[in-house]
Amino acid sequence: MKKLRILIMHGPNLNLLGTREPGHYGTATLADINQQLIELGDQLGVEIIPFQSNHEGELVDRIQQATGSSSDSGQIDGIVINPAAYTHTSIAIRDALLASHIPFVEVHLSNIHRREEFRHRSMLVDAASGVIAGFGASSYMLALRGLNELLRNPS
Ligand code: DQA
């Protein structure tokens, strides 16, 4: 089985998971979630590459590197991204993902459609291969499973 490389991107404030608004985001830390993804990746034959930043430009830079055109990083097959608050605002992250041509799944811990109206809009959603929201830390695992299947069985 071919080993896939999947980049897991976490946007601003997700470094605070575990203590940040547990009613919305649960009690798992970011390290817990990354560890669970690595373990699931081992089962699926996927190398997991986690990345978190509170800065929009750093997220854009990391997406650009994922194409493998830059010398400091290898080609990435797919991206699981929780853009956090940038979901609702960032044309720059949308443009970087579109330019990369790398398939991606948008993930949210909370069900953004059940929350404030400003969270209902996503700048990425129509360009995503899929979206998963509302399952807490499991949202990431479901996204990884979905993206893995999609990459292995393109229609
Ligand atoms: C979030 C939802 C966003 O609206 C919020 O800004 C976040 C986290 C989620 O995972 O539920 O930071 O993306």
PDB file of C-alpha atoms in Angstrom, residues 5-120:
ATOM      1  CA  ARG A   5       1.418  12.139   3.421  1.00  0.00           C
ATOM      2  CA  ILE A   6      -1.369  14.188   4.983  1.00  0.00           C
ATOM      3  CA  LEU A   7      -0.836  17.633   6.466  1.00  0.00           C
ATOM      4  CA  ILE A   8      -3.038  18.441   9.469  1.00  0.00           C
ATOM      5  CA  MET A   9      -3.481  22.195   9.817  1.00  0.00           C
ATOM      6  CA  HIS A  10      -4.797  23.857  12.967  1.00  0.00           C
ATOM      7  CA  GLY A  11      -5.547  27.578  12.946  1.00  0.00           C
ATOM      8  CA  PRO A  12      -5.544  30.254  15.660  1.00  0.00           C
ATOM      9  CA  ASN A  13      -6.313  29.483  19.306  1.00  0.00           C
ATOM     10  CA  LEU A  14      -6.388  25.737  18.715  1.00  0.00           C
ATOM     11  CA  ASN A  15      -3.096  25.556  20.663  1.00  0.00           C
ATOM     12  CA  LEU A  16      -5.324  26.292  23.692  1.00  0.00           C
ATOM     13  CA  LEU A  17      -7.482  23.188  23.276  1.00  0.00           C
ATOM     14  CA  GLY A  18      -8.032  21.366  26.543  1.00  0.00           C
ATOM     15  CA  THR A  19      -8.775  24.545  28.483  1.00  0.00           C
ATOM     16  CA  ARG A  20     -10.389  26.754  25.815  1.00  0.00           C
ATOM     17  CA  GLU A  21     -14.212  26.819  26.027  1.00  0.00           C
ATOM     18  CA  PRO A  22     -14.546  23.067  26.711  1.00  0.00           C
ATOM     19  CA  GLY A  23     -18.314  23.336  26.227  1.00  0.00           C
ATOM     20  CA  HIS A  24     -17.662  23.993  22.536  1.00  0.00           C
ATOM     21  CA  TYR A  25     -14.333  22.292  21.960  1.00  0.00           C
ATOM     22  CA  GLY A  26     -14.058  19.447  24.504  1.00  0.00           C
ATOM     23  CA  THR A  27     -11.172  18.626  26.829  1.00  0.00           C
ATOM     24  CA  ALA A  28      -8.695  16.916  24.483  1.00  0.00           C
ATOM     25  CA  THR A  29      -5.512  18.947  23.969  1.00  0.00           C
ATOM     26  CA  LEU A  30      -4.003  19.596  20.559  1.00  0.00           C
ATOM     27  CA  ALA A  31      -1.216  17.129  21.427  1.00  0.00           C
ATOM     28  CA  ASP A  32      -3.892  14.480  22.244  1.00  0.00           C
ATOM     29  CA  ILE A  33      -5.598  15.043  18.890  1.00  0.00           C
ATOM     30  CA  ASN A  34      -2.334  14.923  16.939  1.00  0.00           C
ATOM     31  CA  GLN A  35      -1.356  11.712  18.747  1.00  0.00           C
ATOM     32  CA  GLN A  36      -4.718  10.083  17.912  1.00  0.00           C
ATOM     33  CA  LEU A  37      -4.262  11.127  14.280  1.00  0.00           C
ATOM     34  CA  ILE A  38      -0.762   9.634  14.180  1.00  0.00           C
ATOM     35  CA  GLU A  39      -2.108   6.337  15.592  1.00  0.00           C
ATOM     36  CA  LEU A  40      -4.949   6.240  13.055  1.00  0.00           C
ATOM     37  CA  GLY A  41      -2.476   7.197  10.327  1.00  0.00           C
ATOM     38  CA  ASP A  42      -0.332   4.170  11.259  1.00  0.00           C
ATOM     39  CA  GLN A  43      -3.347   1.902  10.695  1.00  0.00           C
ATOM     40  CA  LEU A  44      -4.192   3.553   7.380  1.00  0.00           C
ATOM     41  CA  GLY A  45      -0.672   3.823   5.987  1.00  0.00           C
ATOM     42  CA  VAL A  46      -0.671   7.596   6.241  1.00  0.00           C
ATOM     43  CA  GLU A  47       2.167   9.779   7.472  1.00  0.00           C
ATOM     44  CA  ILE A  48       0.659  12.560   9.591  1.00  0.00           C
ATOM     45  CA  ILE A  49       2.330  15.976   9.536  1.00  0.00           C
ATOM     46  CA  PRO A  50       0.741  18.306  12.126  1.00  0.00           C
ATOM     47  CA  PHE A  51       1.058  22.097  11.959  1.00  0.00           C
ATOM     48  CA  GLN A  52      -0.528  24.812  14.105  1.00  0.00           C
ATOM     49  CA  SER A  53      -0.249  28.566  13.774  1.00  0.00           C
ATOM     50  CA  ASN A  54      -2.016  31.608  15.130  1.00  0.00           C
ATOM     51  CA  HIS A  55      -0.886  33.591  12.071  1.00  0.00           C
ATOM     52  CA  GLU A  56      -2.688  33.697   8.742  1.00  0.00           C
ATOM     53  CA  GLY A  57       0.511  34.244   6.723  1.00  0.00           C
ATOM     54  CA  GLU A  58       2.212  31.244   8.334  1.00  0.00           C
ATOM     55  CA  LEU A  59      -0.725  29.043   7.364  1.00  0.00           C
ATOM     56  CA  VAL A  60      -0.474  30.375   3.794  1.00  0.00           C
ATOM     57  CA  ASP A  61       3.293  29.722   3.755  1.00  0.00           C
ATOM     58  CA  ARG A  62       2.796  26.139   4.964  1.00  0.00           C
ATOM     59  CA  ILE A  63       0.203  25.445   2.239  1.00  0.00           C
ATOM     60  CA  GLN A  64       2.604  26.805  -0.387  1.00  0.00           C
ATOM     61  CA  GLN A  65       5.373  24.534   0.921  1.00  0.00           C
ATOM     62  CA  ALA A  66       3.021  21.542   0.720  1.00  0.00           C
ATOM     63  CA  THR A  67       3.205  21.533  -3.073  1.00  0.00           C
ATOM     64  CA  GLY A  68       6.810  20.375  -2.766  1.00  0.00           C
ATOM     65  CA  SER A  69       8.081  23.206  -4.965  1.00  0.00           C
ATOM     66  CA  SER A  70       9.980  24.585  -1.989  1.00  0.00           C
ATOM     67  CA  SER A  71      13.170  22.763  -1.018  1.00  0.00           C
ATOM     68  CA  ASP A  72      12.406  22.505   2.709  1.00  0.00           C
ATOM     69  CA  SER A  73       9.355  20.271   2.470  1.00  0.00           C
ATOM     70  CA  GLY A  74       8.124  17.298   0.540  1.00  0.00           C
ATOM     71  CA  GLN A  75       4.980  16.918  -1.506  1.00  0.00           C
ATOM     72  CA  ILE A  76       1.773  16.499   0.517  1.00  0.00           C
ATOM     73  CA  ASP A  77      -1.059  14.308  -0.846  1.00  0.00           C
ATOM     74  CA  GLY A  78      -3.909  15.870   1.107  1.00  0.00           C
ATOM     75  CA  ILE A  79      -4.744  18.412   3.807  1.00  0.00           C
ATOM     76  CA  VAL A  80      -7.081  18.215   6.797  1.00  0.00           C
ATOM     77  CA  ILE A  81      -7.606  21.805   7.916  1.00  0.00           C
ATOM     78  CA  ASN A  82      -9.363  23.411  10.844  1.00  0.00           C
ATOM     79  CA  PRO A  83      -8.826  27.069   9.935  1.00  0.00           C
ATOM     80  CA  ALA A  84     -10.587  28.101  13.203  1.00  0.00           C
ATOM     81  CA  ALA A  85     -11.655  31.779  13.048  1.00  0.00           C
ATOM     82  CA  TYR A  86      -9.957  32.206   9.656  1.00  0.00           C
ATOM     83  CA  THR A  87     -12.636  29.883   8.244  1.00  0.00           C
ATOM     84  CA  HIS A  88     -14.989  32.830   8.257  1.00  0.00           C
ATOM     85  CA  THR A  89     -12.656  35.515   6.930  1.00  0.00           C
ATOM     86  CA  SER A  90      -9.610  34.292   5.047  1.00  0.00           C
ATOM     87  CA  ILE A  91      -9.530  34.756   1.294  1.00  0.00           C
ATOM     88  CA  ALA A  92      -5.733  34.316   1.584  1.00  0.00           C
ATOM     89  CA  ILE A  93      -6.034  30.752   2.922  1.00  0.00           C
ATOM     90  CA  ARG A  94      -8.693  29.946   0.321  1.00  0.00           C
ATOM     91  CA  ASP A  95      -6.457  31.258  -2.469  1.00  0.00           C
ATOM     92  CA  ALA A  96      -3.436  29.302  -1.167  1.00  0.00           C
ATOM     93  CA  LEU A  97      -5.461  26.069  -1.088  1.00  0.00           C
ATOM     94  CA  LEU A  98      -6.825  26.659  -4.592  1.00  0.00           C
ATOM     95  CA  ALA A  99      -3.344  27.441  -5.929  1.00  0.00           C
ATOM     96  CA  SER A 100      -1.930  24.259  -4.369  1.00  0.00           C
ATOM     97  CA  HIS A 101      -4.457  21.947  -6.108  1.00  0.00           C
ATOM     98  CA  ILE A 102      -4.094  19.676  -3.056  1.00  0.00           C
ATOM     99  CA  PRO A 103      -7.400  18.036  -2.012  1.00  0.00           C
ATOM    100  CA  PHE A 104      -8.505  19.158   1.432  1.00  0.00           C
ATOM    101  CA  VAL A 105     -11.173  18.470   4.036  1.00  0.00           C
ATOM    102  CA  GLU A 106     -12.461  21.283   6.268  1.00  0.00           C
ATOM    103  CA  VAL A 107     -12.891  20.288   9.906  1.00  0.00           C
ATOM    104  CA  HIS A 108     -14.527  21.860  12.937  1.00  0.00           C
ATOM    105  CA  LEU A 109     -14.781  20.521  16.449  1.00  0.00           C
ATOM    106  CA  SER A 110     -18.079  22.324  17.013  1.00  0.00           C
ATOM    107  CA  ASN A 111     -21.109  22.403  14.745  1.00  0.00           C
ATOM    108  CA  ILE A 112     -20.559  25.894  13.357  1.00  0.00           C
ATOM    109  CA  HIS A 113     -24.102  25.935  11.906  1.00  0.00           C
ATOM    110  CA  ARG A 114     -25.616  25.693  15.378  1.00  0.00           C
ATOM    111  CA  ARG A 115     -23.652  28.690  16.646  1.00  0.00           C
ATOM    112  CA  GLU A 116     -23.544  32.447  15.961  1.00  0.00           C
ATOM    113  CA  GLU A 117     -24.541  33.479  12.468  1.00  0.00           C
ATOM    114  CA  PHE A 118     -21.050  34.804  11.599  1.00  0.00           C
ATOM    115  CA  ARG A 119     -19.748  31.245  11.996  1.00  0.00           C
ATOM    116  CA  HIS A 120     -22.162  29.834   9.415  1.00  0.00           C
TER     117      HIS A 120
END
